[in-house]
Coordinates of C-alpha atoms and ligand atoms in Angstrom, one line a residue:
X14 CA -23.8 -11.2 -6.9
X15 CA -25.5 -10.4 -10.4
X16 CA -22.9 -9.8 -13.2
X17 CA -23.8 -6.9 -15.2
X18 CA -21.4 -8.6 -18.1
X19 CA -18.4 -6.6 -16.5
X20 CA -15.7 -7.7 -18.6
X21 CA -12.8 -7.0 -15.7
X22 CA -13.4 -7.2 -11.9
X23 CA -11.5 -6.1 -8.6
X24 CA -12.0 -8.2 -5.8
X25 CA -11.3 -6.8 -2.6
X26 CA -11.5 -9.3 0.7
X27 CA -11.5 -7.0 3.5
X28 CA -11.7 -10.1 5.9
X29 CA -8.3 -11.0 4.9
X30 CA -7.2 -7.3 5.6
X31 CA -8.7 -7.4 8.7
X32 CA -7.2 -10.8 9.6
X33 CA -3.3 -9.1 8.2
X34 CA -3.8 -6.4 10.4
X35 CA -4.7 -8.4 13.5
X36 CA -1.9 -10.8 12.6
X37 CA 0.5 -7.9 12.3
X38 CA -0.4 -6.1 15.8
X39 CA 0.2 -10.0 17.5
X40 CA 3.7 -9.6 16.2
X41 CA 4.4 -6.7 18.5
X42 CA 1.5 -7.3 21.3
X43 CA 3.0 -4.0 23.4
X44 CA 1.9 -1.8 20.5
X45 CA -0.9 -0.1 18.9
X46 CA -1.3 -1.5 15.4
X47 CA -2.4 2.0 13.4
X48 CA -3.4 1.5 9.4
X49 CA -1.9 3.4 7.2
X50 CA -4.3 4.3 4.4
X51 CA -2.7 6.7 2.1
X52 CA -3.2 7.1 -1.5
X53 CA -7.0 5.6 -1.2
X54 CA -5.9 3.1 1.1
X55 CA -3.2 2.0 -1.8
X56 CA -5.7 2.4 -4.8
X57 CA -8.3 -0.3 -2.6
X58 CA -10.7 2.4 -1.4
X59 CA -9.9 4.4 1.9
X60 CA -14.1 4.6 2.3
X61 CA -13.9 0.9 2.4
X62 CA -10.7 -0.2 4.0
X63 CA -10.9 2.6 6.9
X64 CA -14.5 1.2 8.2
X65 CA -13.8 -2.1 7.7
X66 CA -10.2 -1.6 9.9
X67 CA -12.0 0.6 12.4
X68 CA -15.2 -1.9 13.1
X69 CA -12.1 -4.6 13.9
X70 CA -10.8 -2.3 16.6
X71 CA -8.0 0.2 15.0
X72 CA -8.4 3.2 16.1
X73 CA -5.4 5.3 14.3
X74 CA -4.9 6.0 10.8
X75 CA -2.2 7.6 8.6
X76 CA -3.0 9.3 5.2
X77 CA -0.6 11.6 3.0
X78 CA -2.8 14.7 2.2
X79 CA -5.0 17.2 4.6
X80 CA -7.7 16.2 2.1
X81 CA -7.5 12.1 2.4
X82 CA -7.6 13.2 6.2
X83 CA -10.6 14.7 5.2
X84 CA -12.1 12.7 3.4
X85 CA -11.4 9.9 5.8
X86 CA -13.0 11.8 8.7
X87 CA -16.6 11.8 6.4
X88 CA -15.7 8.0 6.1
X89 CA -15.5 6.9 9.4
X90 CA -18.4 6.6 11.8
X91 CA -18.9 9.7 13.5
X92 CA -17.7 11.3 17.0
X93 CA -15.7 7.7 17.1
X94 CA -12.6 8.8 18.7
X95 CA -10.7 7.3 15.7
X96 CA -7.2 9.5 15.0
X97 CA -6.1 10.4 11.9
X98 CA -2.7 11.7 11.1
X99 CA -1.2 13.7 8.0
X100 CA 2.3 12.6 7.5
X101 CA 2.6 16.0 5.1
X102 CA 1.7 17.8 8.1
X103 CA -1.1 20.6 7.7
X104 CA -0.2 22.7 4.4
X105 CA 0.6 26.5 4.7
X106 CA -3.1 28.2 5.5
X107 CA -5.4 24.5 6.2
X108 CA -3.8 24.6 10.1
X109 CA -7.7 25.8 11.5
X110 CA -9.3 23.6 8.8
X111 CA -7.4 20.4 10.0
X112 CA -7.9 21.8 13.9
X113 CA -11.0 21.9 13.2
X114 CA -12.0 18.3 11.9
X115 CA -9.6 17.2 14.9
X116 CA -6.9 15.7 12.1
X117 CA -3.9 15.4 14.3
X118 CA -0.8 16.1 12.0
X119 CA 2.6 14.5 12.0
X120 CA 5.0 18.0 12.1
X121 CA 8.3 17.7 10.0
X122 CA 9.5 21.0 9.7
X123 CA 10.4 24.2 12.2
X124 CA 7.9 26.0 9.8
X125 CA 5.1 23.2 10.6
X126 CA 5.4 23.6 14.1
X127 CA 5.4 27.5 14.2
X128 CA 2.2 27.4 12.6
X129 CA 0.5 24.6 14.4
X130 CA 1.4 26.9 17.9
X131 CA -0.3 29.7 16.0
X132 CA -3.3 27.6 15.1
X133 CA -3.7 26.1 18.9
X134 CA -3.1 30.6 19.8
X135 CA -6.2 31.0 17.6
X136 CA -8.1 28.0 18.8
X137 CA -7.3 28.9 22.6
X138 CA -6.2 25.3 23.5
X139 CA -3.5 23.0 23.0
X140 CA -3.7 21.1 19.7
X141 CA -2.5 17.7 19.7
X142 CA 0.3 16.8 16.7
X143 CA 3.0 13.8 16.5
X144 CA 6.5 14.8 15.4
X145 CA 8.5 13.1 13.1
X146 CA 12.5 13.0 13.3
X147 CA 14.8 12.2 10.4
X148 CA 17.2 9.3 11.2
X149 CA 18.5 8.6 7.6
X150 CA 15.6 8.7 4.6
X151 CA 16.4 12.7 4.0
X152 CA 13.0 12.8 2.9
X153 CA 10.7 14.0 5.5
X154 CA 11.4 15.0 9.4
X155 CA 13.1 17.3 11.1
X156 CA 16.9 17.4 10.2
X157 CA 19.1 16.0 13.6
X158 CA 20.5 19.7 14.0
X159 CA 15.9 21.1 14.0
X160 CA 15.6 18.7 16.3
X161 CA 18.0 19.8 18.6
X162 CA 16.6 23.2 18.2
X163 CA 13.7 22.1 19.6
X164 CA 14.8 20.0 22.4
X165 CA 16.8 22.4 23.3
X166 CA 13.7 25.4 24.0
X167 CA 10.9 23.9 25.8
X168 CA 8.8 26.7 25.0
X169 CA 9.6 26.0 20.8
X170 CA 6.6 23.2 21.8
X171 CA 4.3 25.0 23.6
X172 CA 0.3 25.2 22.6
X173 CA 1.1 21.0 20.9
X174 CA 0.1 18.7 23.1
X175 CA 2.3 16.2 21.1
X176 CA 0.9 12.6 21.0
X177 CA 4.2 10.5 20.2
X178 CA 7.4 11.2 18.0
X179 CA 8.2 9.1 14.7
X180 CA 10.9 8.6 12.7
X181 CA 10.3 6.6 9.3
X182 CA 13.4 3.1 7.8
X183 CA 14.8 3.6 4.7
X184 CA 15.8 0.3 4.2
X185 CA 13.3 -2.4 6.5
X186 CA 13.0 -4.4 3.5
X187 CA 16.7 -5.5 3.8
X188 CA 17.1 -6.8 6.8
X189 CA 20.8 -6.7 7.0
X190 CA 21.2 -3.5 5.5
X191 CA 23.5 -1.3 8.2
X192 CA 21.0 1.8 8.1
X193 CA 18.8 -0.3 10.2
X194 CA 20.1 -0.6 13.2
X195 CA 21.7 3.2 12.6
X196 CA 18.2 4.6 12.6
X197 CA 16.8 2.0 15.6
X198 CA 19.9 3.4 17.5
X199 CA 19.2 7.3 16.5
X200 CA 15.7 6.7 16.9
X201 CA 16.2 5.3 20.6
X202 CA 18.6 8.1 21.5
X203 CA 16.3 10.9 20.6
X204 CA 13.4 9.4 22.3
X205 CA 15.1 9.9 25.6
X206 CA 14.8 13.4 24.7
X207 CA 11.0 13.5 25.3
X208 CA 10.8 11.7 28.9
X209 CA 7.2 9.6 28.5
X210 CA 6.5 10.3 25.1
X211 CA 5.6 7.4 22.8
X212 CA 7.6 6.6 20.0
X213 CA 6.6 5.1 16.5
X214 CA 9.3 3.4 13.8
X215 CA 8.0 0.5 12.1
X216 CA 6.4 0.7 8.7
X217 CA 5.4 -3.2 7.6
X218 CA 9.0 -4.2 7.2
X219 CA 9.8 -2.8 10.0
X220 CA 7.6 -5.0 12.0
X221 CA 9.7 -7.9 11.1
X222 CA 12.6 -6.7 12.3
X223 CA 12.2 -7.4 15.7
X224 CA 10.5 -6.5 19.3
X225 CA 13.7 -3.5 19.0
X226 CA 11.8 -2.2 16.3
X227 CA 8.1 -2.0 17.7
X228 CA 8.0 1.2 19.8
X229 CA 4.8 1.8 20.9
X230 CA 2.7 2.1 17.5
X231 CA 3.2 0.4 14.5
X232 CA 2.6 1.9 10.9
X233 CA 1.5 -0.9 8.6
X234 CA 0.8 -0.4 5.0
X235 CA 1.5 -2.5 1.9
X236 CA 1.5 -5.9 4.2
X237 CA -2.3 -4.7 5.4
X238 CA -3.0 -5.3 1.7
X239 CA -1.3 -8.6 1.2
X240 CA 2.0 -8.4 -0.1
X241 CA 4.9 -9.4 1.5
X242 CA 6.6 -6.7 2.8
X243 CA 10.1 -8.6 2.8
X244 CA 9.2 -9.0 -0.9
X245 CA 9.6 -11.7 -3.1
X246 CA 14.0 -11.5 -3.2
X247 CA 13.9 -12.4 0.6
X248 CA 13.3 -16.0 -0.1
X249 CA 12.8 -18.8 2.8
X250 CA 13.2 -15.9 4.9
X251 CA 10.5 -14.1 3.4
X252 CA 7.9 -17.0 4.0
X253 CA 7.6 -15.6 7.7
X254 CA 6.1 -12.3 6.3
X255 CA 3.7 -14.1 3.5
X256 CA 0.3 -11.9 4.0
X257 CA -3.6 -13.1 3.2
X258 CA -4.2 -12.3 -0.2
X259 CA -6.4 -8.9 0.0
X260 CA -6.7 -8.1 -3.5
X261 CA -8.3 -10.4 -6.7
X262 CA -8.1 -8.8 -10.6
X263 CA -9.7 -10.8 -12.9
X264 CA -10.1 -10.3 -17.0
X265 CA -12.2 -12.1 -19.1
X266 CA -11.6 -13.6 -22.6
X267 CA -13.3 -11.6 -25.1
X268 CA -12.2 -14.0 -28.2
X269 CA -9.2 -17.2 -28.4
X270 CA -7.8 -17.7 -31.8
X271 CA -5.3 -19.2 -33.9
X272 CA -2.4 -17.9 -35.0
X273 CA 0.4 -19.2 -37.8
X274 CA 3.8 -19.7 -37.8
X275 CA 5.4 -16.6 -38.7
X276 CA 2.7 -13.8 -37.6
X277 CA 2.4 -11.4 -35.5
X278 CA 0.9 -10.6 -32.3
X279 CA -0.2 -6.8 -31.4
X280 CA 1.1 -3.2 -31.9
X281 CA 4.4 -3.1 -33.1
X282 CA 3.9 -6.4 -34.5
X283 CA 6.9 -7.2 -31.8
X284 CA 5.9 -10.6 -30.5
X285 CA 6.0 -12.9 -33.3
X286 CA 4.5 -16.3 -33.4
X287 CA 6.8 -19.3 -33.8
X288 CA 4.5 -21.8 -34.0
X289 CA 1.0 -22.4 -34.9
X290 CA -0.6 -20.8 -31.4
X291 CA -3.8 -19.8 -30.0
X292 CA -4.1 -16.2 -28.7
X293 CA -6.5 -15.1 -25.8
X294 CA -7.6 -11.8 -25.9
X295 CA -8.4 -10.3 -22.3
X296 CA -10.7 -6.7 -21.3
X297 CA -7.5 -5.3 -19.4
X298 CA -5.2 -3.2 -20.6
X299 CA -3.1 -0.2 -19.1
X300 CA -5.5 2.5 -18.8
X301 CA -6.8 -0.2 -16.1
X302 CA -3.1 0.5 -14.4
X303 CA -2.3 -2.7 -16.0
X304 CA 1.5 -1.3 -16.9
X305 CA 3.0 -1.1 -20.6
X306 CA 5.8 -2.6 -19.0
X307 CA 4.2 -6.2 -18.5
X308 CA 4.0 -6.7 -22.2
X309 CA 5.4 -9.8 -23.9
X310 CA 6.7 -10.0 -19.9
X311 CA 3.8 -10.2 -17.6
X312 CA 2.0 -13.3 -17.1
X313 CA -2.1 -15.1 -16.6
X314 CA -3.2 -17.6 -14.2
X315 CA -6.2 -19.7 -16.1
X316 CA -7.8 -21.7 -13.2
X317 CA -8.3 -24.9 -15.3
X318 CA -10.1 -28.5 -14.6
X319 CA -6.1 -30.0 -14.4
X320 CA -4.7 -27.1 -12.3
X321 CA -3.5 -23.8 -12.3
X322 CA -1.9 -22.7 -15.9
X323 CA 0.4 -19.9 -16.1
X324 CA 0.3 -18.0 -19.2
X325 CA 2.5 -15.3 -20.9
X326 CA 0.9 -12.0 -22.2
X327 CA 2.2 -12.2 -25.8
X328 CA 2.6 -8.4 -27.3
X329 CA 2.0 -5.4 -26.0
X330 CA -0.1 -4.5 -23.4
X331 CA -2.5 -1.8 -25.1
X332 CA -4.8 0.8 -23.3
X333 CA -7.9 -1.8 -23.1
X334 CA -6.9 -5.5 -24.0
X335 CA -4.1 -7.4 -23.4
X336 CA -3.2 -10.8 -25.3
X337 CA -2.2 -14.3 -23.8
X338 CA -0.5 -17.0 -25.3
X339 CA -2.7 -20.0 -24.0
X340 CA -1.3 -22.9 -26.7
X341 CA -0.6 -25.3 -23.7
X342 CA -4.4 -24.6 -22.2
X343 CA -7.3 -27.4 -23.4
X344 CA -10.0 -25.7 -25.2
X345 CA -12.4 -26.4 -22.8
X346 CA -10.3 -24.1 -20.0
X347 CA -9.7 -21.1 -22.2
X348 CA -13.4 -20.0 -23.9
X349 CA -14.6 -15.9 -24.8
X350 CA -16.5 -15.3 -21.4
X351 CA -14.4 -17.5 -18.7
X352 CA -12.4 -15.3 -16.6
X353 CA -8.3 -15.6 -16.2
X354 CA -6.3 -14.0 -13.1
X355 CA -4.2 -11.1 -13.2
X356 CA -3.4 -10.0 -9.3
X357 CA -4.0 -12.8 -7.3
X358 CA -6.3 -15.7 -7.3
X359 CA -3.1 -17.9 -8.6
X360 CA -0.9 -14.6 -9.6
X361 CA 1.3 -13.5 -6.8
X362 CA 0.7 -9.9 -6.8
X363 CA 5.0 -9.4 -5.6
X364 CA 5.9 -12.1 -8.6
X365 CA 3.6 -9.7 -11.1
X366 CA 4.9 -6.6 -10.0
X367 CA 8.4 -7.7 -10.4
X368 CA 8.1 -8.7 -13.7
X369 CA 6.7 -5.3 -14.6
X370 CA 10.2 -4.2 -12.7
X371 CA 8.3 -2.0 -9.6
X372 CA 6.6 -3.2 -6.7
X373 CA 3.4 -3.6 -5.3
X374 CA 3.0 0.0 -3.9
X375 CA 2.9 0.8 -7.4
X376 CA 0.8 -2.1 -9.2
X377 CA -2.1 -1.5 -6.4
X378 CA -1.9 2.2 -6.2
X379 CA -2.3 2.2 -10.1
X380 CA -5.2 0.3 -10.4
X381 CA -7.7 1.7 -12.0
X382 CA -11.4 3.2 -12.1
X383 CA -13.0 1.0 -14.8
X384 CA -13.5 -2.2 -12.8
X385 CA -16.1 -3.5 -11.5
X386 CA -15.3 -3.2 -8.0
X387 CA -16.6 -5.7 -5.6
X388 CA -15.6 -6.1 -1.7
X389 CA -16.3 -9.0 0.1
X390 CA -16.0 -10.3 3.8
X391 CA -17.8 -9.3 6.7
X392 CA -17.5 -5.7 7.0
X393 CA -18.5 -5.6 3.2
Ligands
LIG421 C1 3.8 4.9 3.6 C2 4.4 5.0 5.0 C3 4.2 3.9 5.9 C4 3.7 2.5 5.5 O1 4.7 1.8 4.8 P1 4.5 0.3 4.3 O2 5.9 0.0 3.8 O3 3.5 0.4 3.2 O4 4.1 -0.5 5.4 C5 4.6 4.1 7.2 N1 5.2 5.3 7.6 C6 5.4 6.3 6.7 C7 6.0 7.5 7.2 C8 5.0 6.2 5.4 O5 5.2 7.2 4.6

């Protein structure tokens, strides 16, 4: 692949996607294994992640918005019989838009279902929707005392030829935390409500909680893209859920140079030198998503001849450089044009995100549109 001189790249390996969402659907071999591919597939590229997921066999697909729906539709090959859902639901007025395009929406509220009947009236058929009960997020879904409502009045469903019922964990990331097994329970006892339908509860984490967990459709995200959904806290246990690595940032080293005893690295002039060092200076700063909060905290991989060496970002992180402490590297590793890894490669993308104090959701979903992006695998 020719380098143009790109000074920070974005490696995306969607056969390692591909390979975390097959290994994902063998977990729970009685379900459908969907993809969900909100928020541009997590900042990776919906245009690139939903092909590459659909030409491996998944045939379902949740965004957020009507317009990633959309958008995703124009993506995918056409007249495929691949099913996306809107977790928002259809917004007030886009119901014959999303009808339309055949989006099949996830319905949350009494409102959203009134107005998906009155779309199917218009249409003069039975639109298909999933609907989604709350079990204990109080986020999104239809509140225990809506649902009943609706249980209760078959006709309150008529004109939604409804395609399964979800219900989203709060808390699948901690396996012992009580809410779990409250919302499996909840969850099971509303689905004997709707005799036959198909239920859906596991979100990545989720799938790790065990066959009681799978329903008949899982709803994979962040572990699709390579982090471990258990996240980095769930230690030994954790190792179970360790995903291929999807995603690859690299920098480059603009300039190395010595530093004295007694100066001062950066804005702020906040990281000061103890001891003579030599600073790296890398093309990656935050308006690449690379977050403020990483300074004098985050951390490099330089791929040397001797090994991996970690390396501390020393200073701030500014809006287009950051700067490494790379005293302990040999010269010969660490020279203006070799490349040093920021997300993956030898950086764990959950270790780097919890030293900027969030998670991977946000690190990837942040990532930003000035590097060269390159995606690589078989579907590429
Ligand atoms: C985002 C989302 C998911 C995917 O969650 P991950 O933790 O990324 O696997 C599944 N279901 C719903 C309702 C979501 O909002």
């Amino acid at each position: 692949m020719t380098d143009f001189g790109d000074q920070a790249t974005l490696t995306i390996d969607l056969d390692a996607l591909v390979a975390n969402w097959r290994r994902l659907g063998a977990l729970a071999p009685a379900a459908e294994c969907a993809a969900v591919v909100k928020a541009d597939a997590y900042g990776l590229g919906a245009a690139r992640v939903g092909p590459a997921l659909f030409a491996a066999g998944c045939r379902r697909f949740f965004v957020a918005h009507s317009g990633e729906a959309l958008a995703l539709r124009a993506a995918l090959p056409a007249s495929t019989g691949a099913i996306i859902h809107v977790l928002h639901g259809p917004g007030p007025g886009g119901e014959d838009d999303l009808a339309a395009a055949g989006i099949v929406p996830v319905l949350s509220t009494p409102g959203q279902i009134a107005a998906w009947q009155a779309a199917a009236r218009r249409a003069g058929r039975a639109l298909p929707a999933a609907l989604h009960i709350d079990t204990g997020m109080n986020r999104l879904g239809l509140t225990a005392a809506e649902a009943d409502q609706v249980t209760a009045d078959a006709s309150r469903l008529d004109g939604i030829a409804l395609e399964f019922v979800m219900t989203h964990l709060a808390c699948a990331d901690e396996p012992e935390h009580p809410l779990n097994t409250q919302q499996r329970d909840r969850f099971a006892a509303w689905r004997q409500r709707f005799p036959g339908l198909k239920g859906s509860l596991a979100n990545s984490a989720g799938i790790f909680l065990g066959p009681d967990f799978h329903h008949d459709l899982l709803r994979p995200g962040i572990a699709l893209y390579g982090s471990n959904p258990l996240g980095p806290a769930a230690g030994p246990r954790g190792d179970a859920a360790k995903m291929a690595q999807v995603v690859h940032l690299q920098g480059k080293i603009l300039q190395v140079r010595s530093v004295d005893s007694g100066m001062t690295v950066g804005y702020g002039a906040g990281y000061i030198v103890e001891k003579p060092s030599r600073i790296a200076t890398i093309a990656i700063g935050y308006a690449d998503g690379f977050t403020r909060s990483l300074s004098s905290r985050g951390f490099a991989v330089i791929r040397g001849r001797q090994g991996h060496m970690r390396v501390p970002i020393a200073g701030r992180v500014s809006m287009d450089l950051i700067t490494l402490d790379v005293s302990a590297v040999p010269d010969g590793d660490c020279r203006p044009g070799d490349a040093v890894d920021l997300i993956g490669g030898g950086v764990d993308i959950d270790a780097q995100a919890a030293t900027a104090g969030t998670i991977a959701y946000e690190l990837l979903t942040q990532l930003g549109r000035r590097y060269r992006r390159i995606y690589t695998g078989a579907a590429a």
